């Protein structure tokens, strides 16, 4: 049974991705050693079956001859996760990543996808799923992934028998990019978002590694890391915008939307934002103060918060993201 007790305990959430692999940020870190600032923890990542049957696997990091990092003990991982869930933390299993894929080419694939993820959630005790499909995933307009994923997610939630936590982390061309074009990757997440919008908890569109954000409010693309980029991205999602085909993206609730930024200097190729810009953008969206040239039509006091890549990089950099942004969100929650 999915854990839903503390699902919405905080209005403004700090969301981070936990690496189940070794990279320059170091070894996978025990959950018990994370900063306490995180409210939603995305476990990155589940794996697509190598035989492409639609089945999804999840195996914790195992040490080998090429790594000095210790293996993650599944028993301790599950216990640590339960302990943190009891404190109100939410854990979701993330699908995708920069090179991640899923297979949804047929009815059989879809059924394997649904059954395997239902089993994984029940076995591990995850609160839900995160969709982080990027350029290597094949998610484009007209693809079977686009046609099947939304319905599959709704069926998994039904199977679990609870209000599954569901988040998405598309790169901005896949969502706001639908204003520029509505083919290929441009706006390709939008039909999926529309199918699950009634149960979607957080849409944190990645505002990094893809250049500035084309938007209806500034004459040129708002630059990465700017207050205007963050505010424009949120304003488009909570107020709606016109797509390139003449249709419209209808507004989401403000509590369904969050910013998404790199945690530090090495965690992404571009898009790092000064802390002051992030806090100003939060003030702009929630109070219409400290805005740049883009101003929301009203204060969105239930704005969902901030997501970052990643928890591991944040620890490597001395908690340079989770400390100041976590403190800001705590202040905002206390003022509610």
Coordinates of C-alpha atoms in Angstrom, one line a residue:
X1 CA 0.0 0.0 0.0
X2 CA 1.4 3.4 -0.9
X3 CA 2.2 5.7 2.0
X4 CA 0.0 8.7 1.8
X5 CA -0.1 9.9 5.4
X6 CA 2.3 12.8 5.0
X7 CA 2.0 13.4 1.3
X8 CA 0.9 17.0 1.5
X9 CA 2.3 18.0 4.9
X10 CA 4.3 20.9 3.5
X11 CA 3.0 23.4 1.0
X12 CA 6.4 24.5 -0.4
X13 CA 8.6 21.4 -0.8
X14 CA 12.3 20.9 -1.4
X15 CA 12.8 18.1 -3.9
X16 CA 16.1 16.3 -4.7
X17 CA 17.4 13.4 -6.7
X18 CA 19.4 10.7 -4.9
X19 CA 21.9 8.9 -7.1
X20 CA 21.9 5.1 -7.2
X21 CA 25.3 5.2 -9.0
X22 CA 28.8 6.5 -8.7
X23 CA 29.7 9.8 -10.4
X24 CA 32.2 12.6 -9.7
X25 CA 30.0 13.6 -6.7
X26 CA 31.2 10.4 -5.1
X27 CA 29.6 7.2 -3.9
X28 CA 25.8 6.7 -3.3
X29 CA 25.1 8.1 0.1
X30 CA 23.1 6.4 2.9
X31 CA 19.7 7.9 3.1
X32 CA 20.4 8.5 6.8
X33 CA 23.2 10.8 5.9
X34 CA 21.1 13.2 3.7
X35 CA 20.3 16.7 4.7
X36 CA 17.1 16.8 6.7
X37 CA 16.0 19.7 4.4
X38 CA 14.6 17.4 1.7
X39 CA 10.9 16.8 1.6
X40 CA 10.6 14.7 -1.5
X41 CA 13.4 12.3 -2.5
X42 CA 13.5 11.0 -6.1
X43 CA 15.5 7.7 -6.2
X44 CA 17.4 7.8 -9.5
X45 CA 16.9 5.6 -11.4
X46 CA 14.8 2.6 -12.2
X47 CA 16.1 0.5 -15.1
X48 CA 14.4 -0.6 -18.3
X49 CA 14.5 -4.3 -19.0
X50 CA 17.5 -5.0 -21.4
X51 CA 15.2 -7.3 -23.4
X52 CA 12.8 -4.4 -23.9
X53 CA 9.7 -6.2 -22.7
X54 CA 8.3 -3.1 -20.9
X55 CA 9.4 -4.5 -17.5
X56 CA 11.1 -2.0 -15.2
X57 CA 13.7 -3.2 -12.6
X58 CA 15.2 -1.5 -9.6
X59 CA 18.4 -2.8 -8.1
X60 CA 20.5 -0.9 -5.5
X61 CA 24.1 0.0 -6.3
X62 CA 26.4 -3.0 -5.9
X63 CA 30.2 -2.6 -5.6
X64 CA 32.5 -4.3 -8.1
X65 CA 36.2 -4.4 -9.0
X66 CA 35.9 -1.0 -10.7
X67 CA 34.6 0.8 -7.7
X68 CA 35.8 1.4 -4.1
X69 CA 32.3 2.4 -3.1
X70 CA 30.4 0.1 -0.7
X71 CA 27.3 -1.6 -1.9
X72 CA 23.9 -0.3 -0.6
X73 CA 22.3 -2.8 1.7
X74 CA 18.6 -3.2 0.6
X75 CA 17.5 -4.0 4.2
X76 CA 19.1 -0.9 5.6
X77 CA 17.8 1.2 2.6
X78 CA 14.3 0.1 3.2
X79 CA 14.5 0.7 7.0
X80 CA 16.1 4.2 6.5
X81 CA 13.3 5.0 4.0
X82 CA 10.6 3.9 6.4
X83 CA 12.2 5.9 9.2
X84 CA 12.3 9.1 7.0
X85 CA 8.7 8.5 5.7
X86 CA 7.6 8.4 9.4
X87 CA 9.0 11.9 9.6
X88 CA 7.0 13.1 6.6
X89 CA 9.5 12.5 3.8
X90 CA 8.2 11.3 0.5
X91 CA 10.1 8.8 -1.6
X92 CA 9.4 8.3 -5.3
X93 CA 11.1 6.0 -7.8
X94 CA 12.3 8.0 -10.9
X95 CA 12.1 6.6 -14.4
X96 CA 14.5 8.0 -17.0
X97 CA 17.4 10.3 -16.5
X98 CA 19.7 11.6 -19.2
X99 CA 20.2 8.2 -20.8
X100 CA 17.2 6.3 -19.3
X101 CA 14.5 4.7 -21.4
X102 CA 11.2 2.9 -21.0
X103 CA 9.6 0.5 -23.5
X104 CA 5.9 1.0 -24.3
X105 CA 5.5 -0.2 -27.9
X106 CA 2.6 -2.7 -27.5
X107 CA -0.2 -3.8 -25.2
X108 CA 2.1 -6.5 -23.8
X109 CA 4.8 -3.9 -23.0
X110 CA 2.3 -1.7 -21.3
X111 CA 1.0 -4.5 -19.1
X112 CA 4.6 -5.5 -18.1
X113 CA 5.3 -1.9 -17.4
X114 CA 2.2 -1.6 -15.1
X115 CA 2.7 -4.9 -13.3
X116 CA 6.4 -4.4 -12.7
X117 CA 6.1 -0.9 -11.3
X118 CA 3.1 -1.9 -9.2
X119 CA 5.3 -4.7 -7.7
X120 CA 8.3 -2.4 -7.2
X121 CA 6.3 0.2 -5.3
X122 CA 4.7 -2.4 -3.1
X123 CA 8.0 -4.3 -2.5
X124 CA 10.1 -1.3 -1.7
X125 CA 7.5 1.0 -0.1
X126 CA 7.9 3.9 -2.5
X127 CA 5.2 6.6 -2.3
X128 CA 5.0 6.9 -6.0
X129 CA 6.8 7.6 -9.3
X130 CA 8.7 10.4 -11.0
X131 CA 8.9 10.7 -14.8
X132 CA 12.2 12.1 -16.0
X133 CA 12.3 11.0 -19.7
X134 CA 14.7 13.0 -21.7
X135 CA 16.1 13.2 -25.3
X136 CA 17.3 9.5 -25.4
X137 CA 13.9 8.1 -24.4
X138 CA 12.1 8.5 -27.7
X139 CA 9.3 10.5 -26.2
X140 CA 8.1 12.6 -29.2
X141 CA 4.7 13.5 -30.6
X142 CA 3.1 10.4 -32.2
X143 CA 5.2 7.9 -30.2
X144 CA 3.7 4.9 -28.4
X145 CA 5.3 6.2 -25.2
X146 CA 3.4 9.4 -25.5
X147 CA 0.1 7.6 -26.3
X148 CA 0.4 4.9 -23.5
X149 CA 2.3 6.4 -20.6
X150 CA -0.5 8.5 -19.0
X151 CA -3.0 5.7 -19.0
X152 CA -0.3 3.3 -17.6
X153 CA 0.4 5.7 -14.7
X154 CA -3.3 6.0 -13.9
X155 CA -3.6 2.2 -13.8
X156 CA -0.6 1.8 -11.5
X157 CA -2.2 4.3 -9.1
X158 CA -5.4 2.3 -9.2
X159 CA -3.5 -1.0 -8.7
X160 CA -1.8 0.4 -5.6
X161 CA -5.0 1.5 -4.1
X162 CA -3.8 4.8 -2.8
X163 CA -3.2 8.4 -3.9
X164 CA 0.2 7.8 -5.5
X165 CA 2.6 10.7 -5.5
X166 CA 3.3 11.5 -9.1
X167 CA 5.9 14.0 -10.3
X168 CA 7.4 14.9 -13.7
X169 CA 10.8 16.5 -14.5
X170 CA 10.7 17.2 -18.3
X171 CA 13.3 19.5 -19.9
X172 CA 11.6 22.8 -20.9
X173 CA 11.4 22.2 -24.6
X174 CA 9.1 19.3 -23.9
X175 CA 6.5 21.6 -22.1
X176 CA 6.9 25.4 -22.5
X177 CA 8.6 24.6 -25.8
X178 CA 5.2 23.8 -27.2
X179 CA 4.7 27.5 -27.6
X180 CA 7.6 27.6 -30.2
X181 CA 6.6 24.3 -32.0
X182 CA 4.3 21.4 -31.5
X183 CA 6.1 18.5 -33.1
X184 CA 9.0 16.2 -32.3
X185 CA 10.1 16.8 -28.7
X186 CA 8.5 20.3 -28.6
X187 CA 5.6 20.1 -26.2
X188 CA 5.7 16.3 -26.3
X189 CA 4.9 16.0 -22.5
X190 CA 1.8 18.1 -22.8
X191 CA -0.7 15.3 -23.8
X192 CA 0.7 13.1 -20.9
X193 CA 0.4 16.0 -18.4
X194 CA -3.2 16.6 -19.6
X195 CA -4.1 12.9 -19.1
X196 CA -2.8 12.8 -15.5
X197 CA -3.3 16.4 -14.4
X198 CA -6.0 15.6 -11.9
X199 CA -3.6 13.4 -9.9
X200 CA -0.3 15.1 -10.8
X201 CA 1.5 16.3 -7.6
X202 CA 4.5 18.2 -9.0
X203 CA 5.6 19.3 -12.4
X204 CA 9.2 20.6 -12.0
X205 CA 10.3 21.5 -15.5
X206 CA 14.1 21.4 -15.8
X207 CA 15.4 25.0 -16.3
X208 CA 19.0 23.9 -17.2
X209 CA 21.1 22.4 -20.0
X210 CA 18.7 23.7 -22.7
X211 CA 19.4 27.4 -22.9
X212 CA 17.0 30.3 -22.3
X213 CA 13.2 30.0 -22.0
X214 CA 11.1 31.2 -24.8
X215 CA 7.9 32.7 -23.2
X216 CA 5.0 35.1 -24.0
X217 CA 6.3 37.8 -21.6
X218 CA 9.8 38.8 -22.7
X219 CA 10.9 39.9 -26.3
X220 CA 13.7 37.3 -26.2
X221 CA 14.3 34.1 -24.3
X222 CA 14.7 34.6 -20.6
X223 CA 18.3 33.6 -19.8
X224 CA 19.1 30.5 -17.7
X225 CA 19.5 31.2 -14.0
X226 CA 17.5 34.5 -14.1
X227 CA 14.5 35.4 -12.0
X228 CA 12.6 36.0 -15.2
X229 CA 13.2 32.5 -16.4
X230 CA 12.0 30.9 -13.2
X231 CA 8.9 33.2 -12.9
X232 CA 8.0 32.9 -16.6
X233 CA 8.2 29.1 -16.5
X234 CA 5.8 29.0 -13.5
X235 CA 3.5 31.7 -14.9
X236 CA 3.1 29.7 -18.1
X237 CA 2.1 26.6 -16.2
X238 CA -0.3 28.2 -13.7
X239 CA -1.9 30.7 -16.0
X240 CA -1.8 28.7 -19.3
X241 CA -0.3 29.6 -22.7
X242 CA -1.1 29.2 -26.4
X243 CA 0.7 26.3 -28.2
X244 CA 2.2 26.6 -31.6
X245 CA -0.8 24.6 -33.2
X246 CA -3.2 27.2 -31.9
X247 CA -4.5 25.1 -29.0
X248 CA -4.0 26.0 -25.4
X249 CA -2.2 24.6 -22.4
X250 CA -4.7 25.0 -19.6
X251 CA -3.5 26.1 -16.2
X252 CA -2.4 23.8 -13.5
X253 CA -2.9 24.5 -9.8
X254 CA -0.1 26.5 -8.2
X255 CA 0.7 23.7 -5.8
X256 CA 1.4 21.4 -8.7
X257 CA 4.3 23.5 -10.0
X258 CA 7.9 23.9 -8.8
X259 CA 11.1 25.4 -10.1
X260 CA 13.9 23.0 -11.1
X261 CA 17.5 24.0 -11.0
X262 CA 21.1 22.6 -10.6
X263 CA 22.3 22.3 -7.1
X264 CA 25.8 23.6 -7.7
X265 CA 28.6 24.4 -10.1
X266 CA 29.3 20.9 -11.4
X267 CA 25.9 19.3 -11.2
X268 CA 24.8 20.5 -14.7
X269 CA 26.4 22.0 -17.8
X270 CA 24.5 25.2 -17.5
X271 CA 21.5 26.9 -15.7
X272 CA 23.0 27.4 -12.3
X273 CA 21.2 30.2 -10.5
X274 CA 22.5 32.4 -7.7
X275 CA 20.7 31.8 -4.4
X276 CA 19.4 35.3 -4.4
X277 CA 17.7 34.8 -7.8
X278 CA 16.0 31.6 -6.5
X279 CA 14.7 33.3 -3.4
X280 CA 13.6 36.4 -5.4
X281 CA 11.7 34.2 -7.8
X282 CA 10.0 32.4 -4.9
X283 CA 9.0 35.8 -3.5
X284 CA 7.8 36.9 -6.9
X285 CA 5.6 33.9 -7.6
X286 CA 4.1 33.7 -4.0
X287 CA 3.9 37.4 -3.1
X288 CA 4.6 39.4 -6.4
X289 CA 7.6 41.0 -4.7
X290 CA 11.2 41.0 -5.9
X291 CA 10.1 40.3 -9.5
X292 CA 12.1 41.2 -12.6
X293 CA 10.3 42.1 -15.8
X294 CA 7.9 39.1 -15.6
X295 CA 5.2 39.4 -13.0
X296 CA 2.4 36.9 -12.2
X297 CA -1.2 38.1 -12.5
X298 CA -1.6 37.4 -8.8
X299 CA 0.2 35.9 -5.9
X300 CA 0.3 32.1 -6.0
X301 CA 0.6 31.4 -2.3
X302 CA 0.5 27.6 -2.7
X303 CA 3.4 27.3 -5.1
X304 CA 4.9 23.8 -4.9
X305 CA 8.6 24.7 -4.2
X306 CA 12.0 23.9 -5.7
X307 CA 13.5 20.7 -7.2
X308 CA 17.2 20.2 -7.8
X309 CA 19.7 17.8 -9.3
X310 CA 20.9 16.6 -6.9
X311 CA 21.1 15.4 -3.3
X312 CA 24.5 13.8 -3.9
X313 CA 26.0 16.9 -5.5
X314 CA 24.5 19.1 -2.8
X315 CA 26.3 17.0 -0.1
X316 CA 29.5 17.1 -2.2
X317 CA 29.3 20.9 -2.3
X318 CA 28.7 21.3 1.4
X319 CA 24.9 21.6 1.3
X320 CA 25.2 24.8 -0.6
X321 CA 21.7 24.4 -2.1
X322 CA 19.7 22.5 0.5
X323 CA 20.7 24.8 3.4
X324 CA 19.7 28.3 2.0
X325 CA 16.8 27.1 -0.2
X326 CA 15.6 24.7 2.4
X327 CA 15.7 27.6 5.0
X328 CA 13.8 29.8 2.6
X329 CA 11.1 27.2 2.0
X330 CA 10.8 26.6 5.8
X331 CA 10.3 30.3 6.4
X332 CA 7.6 30.4 3.7
X333 CA 5.9 27.3 5.2
X334 CA 6.0 28.9 8.7
X335 CA 4.3 32.0 7.3
X336 CA 1.4 30.1 5.7

